[in-house]
Amino acid sequence: MNILLKSATVFDPKSTHHNQTVDVLIENGLISKIDNNISCPTNCDEINLENLIISNGWFDASVSFGEPGYEDRETIANGIEVAAKSGFTQIGLNSNCYPYTDSKSIVNFLKTKAVGTAVNIYPIGSLTKKSEGTEIAELYDMQQAGAIAFNDYKKGTQNANLIKIALQYTQSFGGLVMSYPSNCNIAGEGLVNEGINSTRLGLKGTPALAEELQVSRDLFLLEYTGGKLHIPTISTQKSVALIKEAKAKGLNITCSVSADHLTITDDELASFDANYKIAPPLRTQQDVNALIEGLKDGTIDFITSDHDPIDIENKKLEFSHAIDGSIGLESLFVSLQDILGLDLLIEKITTTPQTIFGLSNSTITEGEKANLSLFTTKGTKTFTQEDILSTSTNSAYLGKKATGKVYGTYNNGILTLA
């Protein structure tokens, strides 16, 4: 599809057109011309969007759909449409399905489902077979098939020796090990963050210690073995401090944070709304402040939506029985640009995570492939059910302030508008 983006402000520090308002002509999937005033040629659609800004296509490194196994939560086809309309042209797809992504055949299946679509899917393989935490999965074979990392999604690996072996083994082919930060024995049957609110509301608490012990253990293992380790969705002040110290030692450690943990605290639990039941649990304002500071000083490498659709039968229940998880693709940008500013936010959903996972960094330059996110920073509203595009509607951000708007994406020769 050939298109002409009129009066688009380019946000790309690597481009000579950075912060300039220009017309951008895209033909056969490539940026063919950037100039102040371009006339639309034949066989071309002119796109005029109010206060349009374009950046390199966003990458969300932690996305779950349901397929295969839980298609009632979200099919891959619908999930791809949600991602594209939410500004994301690339996603890391978690092994949060059944069968688990623990073999090259499942990796190939997932990649095939994205062929010819507007979003590039990069599967994240299970670290262990069936994500059971007992036996290393076929890591090398999965990487050869296209897996970008290995993680037992939302399952803390309790066997320290298994993490040690994985870090040693993956060095032979440059694999990235991910370790979810939760010590199950300490976490116990906790439902929410252990603290004043859990006590006041009579809900079983999970102490921050459960996360911090696991982070500390994994950092010791990394120091011993070498290799590459990523800790996803950290949520506490102490975790930030531990990782900052490890980076100062020169360890090859990266970490990420979810948008919800930057915008919502456990004060919301007073409503007993199961949409606020997520993992890791929502923490305190002190933790939120530390996470934001960790992003600003580079301790935390990038942001994810941690998009995790849960069907209504498993979410609209008594709080203790509901499944953890919140969708987040639709709300990531509008929830964070006020808090972080555009420069930091775009960096944390483009260049930094793409580099960590070995993906190519595009640039808005003539002759380059058009891989673009389209949005505006103008306007404020309340995020409501009408803003949800996913099949499941379990958003922790409902009722919160939304700043700006995502118009959509252009990638793989496909324009997708919300």
PDB file of C-alpha atoms in Angstrom, residues 120-324:
ATOM      1  CA  ASN A 120       6.491  -9.000  13.391  1.00  0.00           C
ATOM      2  CA  ILE A 121       6.214 -11.741  16.016  1.00  0.00           C
ATOM      3  CA  TYR A 122       9.355 -12.852  17.855  1.00  0.00           C
ATOM      4  CA  PRO A 123       8.605 -15.912  20.010  1.00  0.00           C
ATOM      5  CA  ILE A 124      10.097 -16.231  23.482  1.00  0.00           C
ATOM      6  CA  GLY A 125      10.693 -19.906  24.116  1.00  0.00           C
ATOM      7  CA  SER A 126      10.125 -21.653  27.414  1.00  0.00           C
ATOM      8  CA  LEU A 127      13.288 -22.004  29.472  1.00  0.00           C
ATOM      9  CA  THR A 128      12.220 -25.454  30.633  1.00  0.00           C
ATOM     10  CA  LYS A 129      10.094 -28.212  29.130  1.00  0.00           C
ATOM     11  CA  LYS A 130       6.393 -27.424  29.599  1.00  0.00           C
ATOM     12  CA  SER A 131       7.608 -24.473  31.742  1.00  0.00           C
ATOM     13  CA  GLU A 132       7.675 -26.889  34.667  1.00  0.00           C
ATOM     14  CA  GLY A 133      11.073 -25.755  35.957  1.00  0.00           C
ATOM     15  CA  THR A 134      12.630 -29.211  36.015  1.00  0.00           C
ATOM     16  CA  GLU A 135      14.407 -29.827  32.690  1.00  0.00           C
ATOM     17  CA  ILE A 136      16.007 -27.420  30.215  1.00  0.00           C
ATOM     18  CA  ALA A 137      14.026 -27.104  26.965  1.00  0.00           C
ATOM     19  CA  GLU A 138      15.435 -27.286  23.416  1.00  0.00           C
ATOM     20  CA  LEU A 139      17.037 -23.848  23.645  1.00  0.00           C
ATOM     21  CA  TYR A 140      19.454 -24.012  20.733  1.00  0.00           C
ATOM     22  CA  ASP A 141      16.909 -25.510  18.348  1.00  0.00           C
ATOM     23  CA  MET A 142      14.359 -22.870  19.305  1.00  0.00           C
ATOM     24  CA  GLN A 143      16.837 -20.059  18.765  1.00  0.00           C
ATOM     25  CA  GLN A 144      17.712 -21.452  15.329  1.00  0.00           C
ATOM     26  CA  ALA A 145      13.979 -21.419  14.547  1.00  0.00           C
ATOM     27  CA  GLY A 146      13.633 -17.771  15.603  1.00  0.00           C
ATOM     28  CA  ALA A 147      13.169 -17.588  19.385  1.00  0.00           C
ATOM     29  CA  ILE A 148      14.782 -14.419  20.766  1.00  0.00           C
ATOM     30  CA  ALA A 149      15.030 -15.450  24.442  1.00  0.00           C
ATOM     31  CA  PHE A 150      13.969 -18.122  26.938  1.00  0.00           C
ATOM     32  CA  ASN A 151      11.599 -17.612  29.854  1.00  0.00           C
ATOM     33  CA  ASP A 152       9.068 -19.557  31.906  1.00  0.00           C
ATOM     34  CA  TYR A 153       6.483 -16.794  31.887  1.00  0.00           C
ATOM     35  CA  LYS A 154       5.457 -15.671  35.399  1.00  0.00           C
ATOM     36  CA  LYS A 155       7.068 -18.768  36.920  1.00  0.00           C
ATOM     37  CA  GLY A 156      10.034 -18.264  39.176  1.00  0.00           C
ATOM     38  CA  THR A 157      12.590 -21.031  38.634  1.00  0.00           C
ATOM     39  CA  GLN A 158      13.228 -22.473  42.086  1.00  0.00           C
ATOM     40  CA  ASN A 159      16.105 -24.733  41.030  1.00  0.00           C
ATOM     41  CA  ALA A 160      19.152 -22.451  41.141  1.00  0.00           C
ATOM     42  CA  ASN A 161      21.309 -25.069  39.422  1.00  0.00           C
ATOM     43  CA  LEU A 162      18.975 -25.046  36.440  1.00  0.00           C
ATOM     44  CA  ILE A 163      19.519 -21.292  35.956  1.00  0.00           C
ATOM     45  CA  LYS A 164      23.259 -21.861  36.339  1.00  0.00           C
ATOM     46  CA  ILE A 165      23.280 -24.541  33.647  1.00  0.00           C
ATOM     47  CA  ALA A 166      21.117 -22.407  31.323  1.00  0.00           C
ATOM     48  CA  LEU A 167      23.477 -19.433  31.659  1.00  0.00           C
ATOM     49  CA  GLN A 168      26.461 -21.655  30.918  1.00  0.00           C
ATOM     50  CA  TYR A 169      24.862 -23.509  28.014  1.00  0.00           C
ATOM     51  CA  THR A 170      23.471 -20.455  26.182  1.00  0.00           C
ATOM     52  CA  GLN A 171      26.890 -18.797  26.015  1.00  0.00           C
ATOM     53  CA  SER A 172      27.832 -21.164  23.190  1.00  0.00           C
ATOM     54  CA  PHE A 173      25.231 -19.590  20.898  1.00  0.00           C
ATOM     55  CA  GLY A 174      24.600 -16.174  22.494  1.00  0.00           C
ATOM     56  CA  GLY A 175      21.198 -17.030  23.958  1.00  0.00           C
ATOM     57  CA  LEU A 176      19.420 -14.739  26.393  1.00  0.00           C
ATOM     58  CA  VAL A 177      18.121 -16.308  29.617  1.00  0.00           C
ATOM     59  CA  MET A 178      15.179 -14.651  31.363  1.00  0.00           C
ATOM     60  CA  SER A 179      14.352 -15.404  34.979  1.00  0.00           C
ATOM     61  CA  TYR A 180      11.057 -14.289  36.503  1.00  0.00           C
ATOM     62  CA  PRO A 181      11.759 -12.704  39.914  1.00  0.00           C
ATOM     63  CA  SER A 182       9.719 -14.664  42.412  1.00  0.00           C
ATOM     64  CA  ASN A 183      10.692 -17.057  45.176  1.00  0.00           C
ATOM     65  CA  CYS A 184       7.577 -19.214  45.415  1.00  0.00           C
ATOM     66  CA  ASN A 185       8.338 -20.419  48.919  1.00  0.00           C
ATOM     67  CA  ILE A 186       8.461 -16.863  50.249  1.00  0.00           C
ATOM     68  CA  ALA A 187       5.558 -15.663  48.105  1.00  0.00           C
ATOM     69  CA  GLY A 188       3.402 -18.522  49.361  1.00  0.00           C
ATOM     70  CA  GLU A 189      -0.279 -18.016  48.656  1.00  0.00           C
ATOM     71  CA  GLY A 190      -0.034 -14.248  48.690  1.00  0.00           C
ATOM     72  CA  LEU A 191      -2.472 -12.343  46.485  1.00  0.00           C
ATOM     73  CA  VAL A 192      -1.199  -8.770  46.727  1.00  0.00           C
ATOM     74  CA  ASN A 193       1.760  -6.764  47.980  1.00  0.00           C
ATOM     75  CA  GLU A 194       2.406  -7.372  51.670  1.00  0.00           C
ATOM     76  CA  GLY A 195       2.018  -4.078  53.492  1.00  0.00           C
ATOM     77  CA  ILE A 196      -0.413  -1.634  55.020  1.00  0.00           C
ATOM     78  CA  ASN A 197      -3.086  -2.174  52.379  1.00  0.00           C
ATOM     79  CA  SER A 198      -2.994  -5.973  52.480  1.00  0.00           C
ATOM     80  CA  THR A 199      -3.330  -5.866  56.264  1.00  0.00           C
ATOM     81  CA  ARG A 200      -6.132  -3.313  56.199  1.00  0.00           C
ATOM     82  CA  LEU A 201      -8.079  -5.216  53.548  1.00  0.00           C
ATOM     83  CA  GLY A 202      -7.477  -8.682  54.989  1.00  0.00           C
ATOM     84  CA  LEU A 203      -5.790  -9.994  51.843  1.00  0.00           C
ATOM     85  CA  LYS A 204      -2.878 -12.430  51.931  1.00  0.00           C
ATOM     86  CA  GLY A 205       0.300 -10.545  51.174  1.00  0.00           C
ATOM     87  CA  THR A 206       3.360 -11.390  49.071  1.00  0.00           C
ATOM     88  CA  PRO A 207       6.412  -9.656  50.550  1.00  0.00           C
ATOM     89  CA  ALA A 208       8.799  -7.701  48.341  1.00  0.00           C
ATOM     90  CA  LEU A 209      11.404 -10.092  49.740  1.00  0.00           C
ATOM     91  CA  ALA A 210      10.063 -12.842  47.463  1.00  0.00           C
ATOM     92  CA  GLU A 211      11.162 -10.842  44.442  1.00  0.00           C
ATOM     93  CA  GLU A 212      14.354  -9.454  45.894  1.00  0.00           C
ATOM     94  CA  LEU A 213      15.716 -12.823  47.073  1.00  0.00           C
ATOM     95  CA  GLN A 214      15.259 -14.229  43.570  1.00  0.00           C
ATOM     96  CA  VAL A 215      16.908 -11.213  41.953  1.00  0.00           C
ATOM     97  CA  SER A 216      19.841 -11.453  44.367  1.00  0.00           C
ATOM     98  CA  ARG A 217      20.230 -15.202  43.746  1.00  0.00           C
ATOM     99  CA  ASP A 218      20.194 -14.801  39.976  1.00  0.00           C
ATOM    100  CA  LEU A 219      22.747 -11.999  40.087  1.00  0.00           C
ATOM    101  CA  PHE A 220      25.093 -14.193  42.123  1.00  0.00           C
ATOM    102  CA  LEU A 221      24.631 -16.981  39.564  1.00  0.00           C
ATOM    103  CA  LEU A 222      25.330 -14.602  36.679  1.00  0.00           C
ATOM    104  CA  GLU A 223      28.493 -13.368  38.369  1.00  0.00           C
ATOM    105  CA  TYR A 224      29.644 -16.966  38.692  1.00  0.00           C
ATOM    106  CA  THR A 225      28.730 -18.229  35.204  1.00  0.00           C
ATOM    107  CA  GLY A 226      28.864 -15.262  32.873  1.00  0.00           C
ATOM    108  CA  GLY A 227      26.364 -15.193  30.006  1.00  0.00           C
ATOM    109  CA  LYS A 228      23.390 -12.913  29.441  1.00  0.00           C
ATOM    110  CA  LEU A 229      20.542 -12.574  31.914  1.00  0.00           C
ATOM    111  CA  HIS A 230      17.350 -10.560  31.718  1.00  0.00           C
ATOM    112  CA  ILE A 231      15.002 -10.078  34.679  1.00  0.00           C
ATOM    113  CA  PRO A 232      11.495  -9.165  33.489  1.00  0.00           C
ATOM    114  CA  THR A 233       8.925  -6.968  35.240  1.00  0.00           C
ATOM    115  CA  ILE A 234      10.768  -5.978  38.387  1.00  0.00           C
ATOM    116  CA  SER A 235       8.553  -4.088  40.803  1.00  0.00           C
ATOM    117  CA  THR A 236      10.379  -3.066  44.002  1.00  0.00           C
ATOM    118  CA  GLN A 237      12.779  -0.368  45.118  1.00  0.00           C
ATOM    119  CA  LYS A 238      15.298  -2.927  46.374  1.00  0.00           C
ATOM    120  CA  SER A 239      15.290  -4.798  43.043  1.00  0.00           C
ATOM    121  CA  VAL A 240      16.288  -1.577  41.295  1.00  0.00           C
ATOM    122  CA  ALA A 241      19.149  -1.084  43.768  1.00  0.00           C
ATOM    123  CA  LEU A 242      20.383  -4.680  43.372  1.00  0.00           C
ATOM    124  CA  ILE A 243      20.457  -4.470  39.580  1.00  0.00           C
ATOM    125  CA  LYS A 244      22.100  -1.051  39.642  1.00  0.00           C
ATOM    126  CA  GLU A 245      24.882  -2.503  41.793  1.00  0.00           C
ATOM    127  CA  ALA A 246      25.267  -5.495  39.455  1.00  0.00           C
ATOM    128  CA  LYS A 247      25.585  -3.229  36.423  1.00  0.00           C
ATOM    129  CA  ALA A 248      28.262  -1.230  38.209  1.00  0.00           C
ATOM    130  CA  LYS A 249      30.204  -4.516  38.544  1.00  0.00           C
ATOM    131  CA  GLY A 250      30.017  -4.987  34.788  1.00  0.00           C
ATOM    132  CA  LEU A 251      27.623  -7.953  34.769  1.00  0.00           C
ATOM    133  CA  ASN A 252      25.693  -8.558  31.543  1.00  0.00           C
ATOM    134  CA  ILE A 253      22.319  -7.964  33.178  1.00  0.00           C
ATOM    135  CA  THR A 254      19.234  -6.235  31.831  1.00  0.00           C
ATOM    136  CA  CYS A 255      15.764  -5.767  33.283  1.00  0.00           C
ATOM    137  CA  SER A 256      12.366  -4.393  32.392  1.00  0.00           C
ATOM    138  CA  VAL A 257       9.269  -2.987  34.053  1.00  0.00           C
ATOM    139  CA  SER A 258       5.613  -3.114  33.085  1.00  0.00           C
ATOM    140  CA  ALA A 259       3.611   0.046  32.429  1.00  0.00           C
ATOM    141  CA  ASP A 260       1.143  -0.833  35.199  1.00  0.00           C
ATOM    142  CA  HIS A 261       3.919  -0.856  37.806  1.00  0.00           C
ATOM    143  CA  LEU A 262       4.862   2.677  36.762  1.00  0.00           C
ATOM    144  CA  THR A 263       1.352   4.083  37.001  1.00  0.00           C
ATOM    145  CA  ILE A 264      -0.717   2.174  39.583  1.00  0.00           C
ATOM    146  CA  THR A 265      -0.145   1.396  43.268  1.00  0.00           C
ATOM    147  CA  ASP A 266      -1.681  -1.058  45.710  1.00  0.00           C
ATOM    148  CA  ASP A 267      -3.905   1.752  46.993  1.00  0.00           C
ATOM    149  CA  GLU A 268      -6.308   0.671  44.217  1.00  0.00           C
ATOM    150  CA  LEU A 269      -6.939  -2.639  45.959  1.00  0.00           C
ATOM    151  CA  ALA A 270      -9.583  -1.084  48.198  1.00  0.00           C
ATOM    152  CA  SER A 271     -12.088  -1.677  45.394  1.00  0.00           C
ATOM    153  CA  PHE A 272     -11.375  -5.433  45.393  1.00  0.00           C
ATOM    154  CA  ASP A 273     -11.450  -5.201  41.584  1.00  0.00           C
ATOM    155  CA  ALA A 274      -9.742  -8.313  40.191  1.00  0.00           C
ATOM    156  CA  ASN A 275      -8.342  -6.263  37.297  1.00  0.00           C
ATOM    157  CA  TYR A 276      -5.769  -5.052  39.831  1.00  0.00           C
ATOM    158  CA  LYS A 277      -4.682  -8.604  40.579  1.00  0.00           C
ATOM    159  CA  ILE A 278      -1.499  -8.902  38.555  1.00  0.00           C
ATOM    160  CA  ALA A 279       1.928 -10.473  38.922  1.00  0.00           C
ATOM    161  CA  PRO A 280       4.194  -9.138  40.269  1.00  0.00           C
ATOM    162  CA  PRO A 281       1.641  -7.486  42.564  1.00  0.00           C
ATOM    163  CA  LEU A 282       1.087  -3.753  42.495  1.00  0.00           C
ATOM    164  CA  ARG A 283       3.447  -2.121  44.961  1.00  0.00           C
ATOM    165  CA  THR A 284       3.673   1.156  46.908  1.00  0.00           C
ATOM    166  CA  GLN A 285       4.196   4.707  45.644  1.00  0.00           C
ATOM    167  CA  GLN A 286       7.757   4.511  46.986  1.00  0.00           C
ATOM    168  CA  ASP A 287       8.397   1.532  44.720  1.00  0.00           C
ATOM    169  CA  VAL A 288       6.798   3.312  41.747  1.00  0.00           C
ATOM    170  CA  ASN A 289       9.044   6.336  42.295  1.00  0.00           C
ATOM    171  CA  ALA A 290      12.129   4.093  42.435  1.00  0.00           C
ATOM    172  CA  LEU A 291      11.122   2.335  39.211  1.00  0.00           C
ATOM    173  CA  ILE A 292      10.682   5.631  37.385  1.00  0.00           C
ATOM    174  CA  GLU A 293      14.053   6.824  38.645  1.00  0.00           C
ATOM    175  CA  GLY A 294      15.564   3.501  37.536  1.00  0.00           C
ATOM    176  CA  LEU A 295      14.313   4.125  34.018  1.00  0.00           C
ATOM    177  CA  LYS A 296      15.743   7.615  33.984  1.00  0.00           C
ATOM    178  CA  ASP A 297      19.218   6.594  35.178  1.00  0.00           C
ATOM    179  CA  GLY A 298      19.403   3.552  32.888  1.00  0.00           C
ATOM    180  CA  THR A 299      19.174   0.836  35.543  1.00  0.00           C
ATOM    181  CA  ILE A 300      15.896  -0.382  34.014  1.00  0.00           C
ATOM    182  CA  ASP A 301      16.436  -0.986  30.326  1.00  0.00           C
ATOM    183  CA  PHE A 302      12.961  -0.922  28.839  1.00  0.00           C
ATOM    184  CA  ILE A 303       9.194  -0.942  29.347  1.00  0.00           C
ATOM    185  CA  THR A 304       6.647  -3.589  28.387  1.00  0.00           C
ATOM    186  CA  SER A 305       2.863  -3.678  28.434  1.00  0.00           C
ATOM    187  CA  ASP A 306       2.992  -7.213  29.872  1.00  0.00           C
ATOM    188  CA  HIS A 307      -0.233  -7.679  27.912  1.00  0.00           C
ATOM    189  CA  ASP A 308      -1.961 -10.717  29.408  1.00  0.00           C
ATOM    190  CA  PRO A 309      -5.593 -11.242  28.314  1.00  0.00           C
ATOM    191  CA  ILE A 310      -7.769 -13.267  30.701  1.00  0.00           C
ATOM    192  CA  ASP A 311     -11.303 -14.290  29.762  1.00  0.00           C
ATOM    193  CA  ILE A 312     -14.179 -12.997  31.882  1.00  0.00           C
ATOM    194  CA  GLU A 313     -14.928 -16.446  33.332  1.00  0.00           C
ATOM    195  CA  ASN A 314     -11.498 -16.454  34.981  1.00  0.00           C
ATOM    196  CA  LYS A 315     -11.271 -12.753  35.840  1.00  0.00           C
ATOM    197  CA  LYS A 316     -14.677 -11.535  36.988  1.00  0.00           C
ATOM    198  CA  LEU A 317     -14.558 -13.593  40.164  1.00  0.00           C
ATOM    199  CA  GLU A 318     -13.978 -13.156  43.853  1.00  0.00           C
ATOM    200  CA  PHE A 319     -10.534 -11.543  44.151  1.00  0.00           C
ATOM    201  CA  SER A 320      -8.820 -14.601  45.622  1.00  0.00           C
ATOM    202  CA  HIS A 321     -10.045 -16.874  42.796  1.00  0.00           C
ATOM    203  CA  ALA A 322      -9.328 -14.595  39.823  1.00  0.00           C
ATOM    204  CA  ILE A 323      -6.324 -15.282  37.588  1.00  0.00           C
ATOM    205  CA  ASP A 324      -3.473 -12.763  37.653  1.00  0.00           C
TER     206      ASP A 324
END
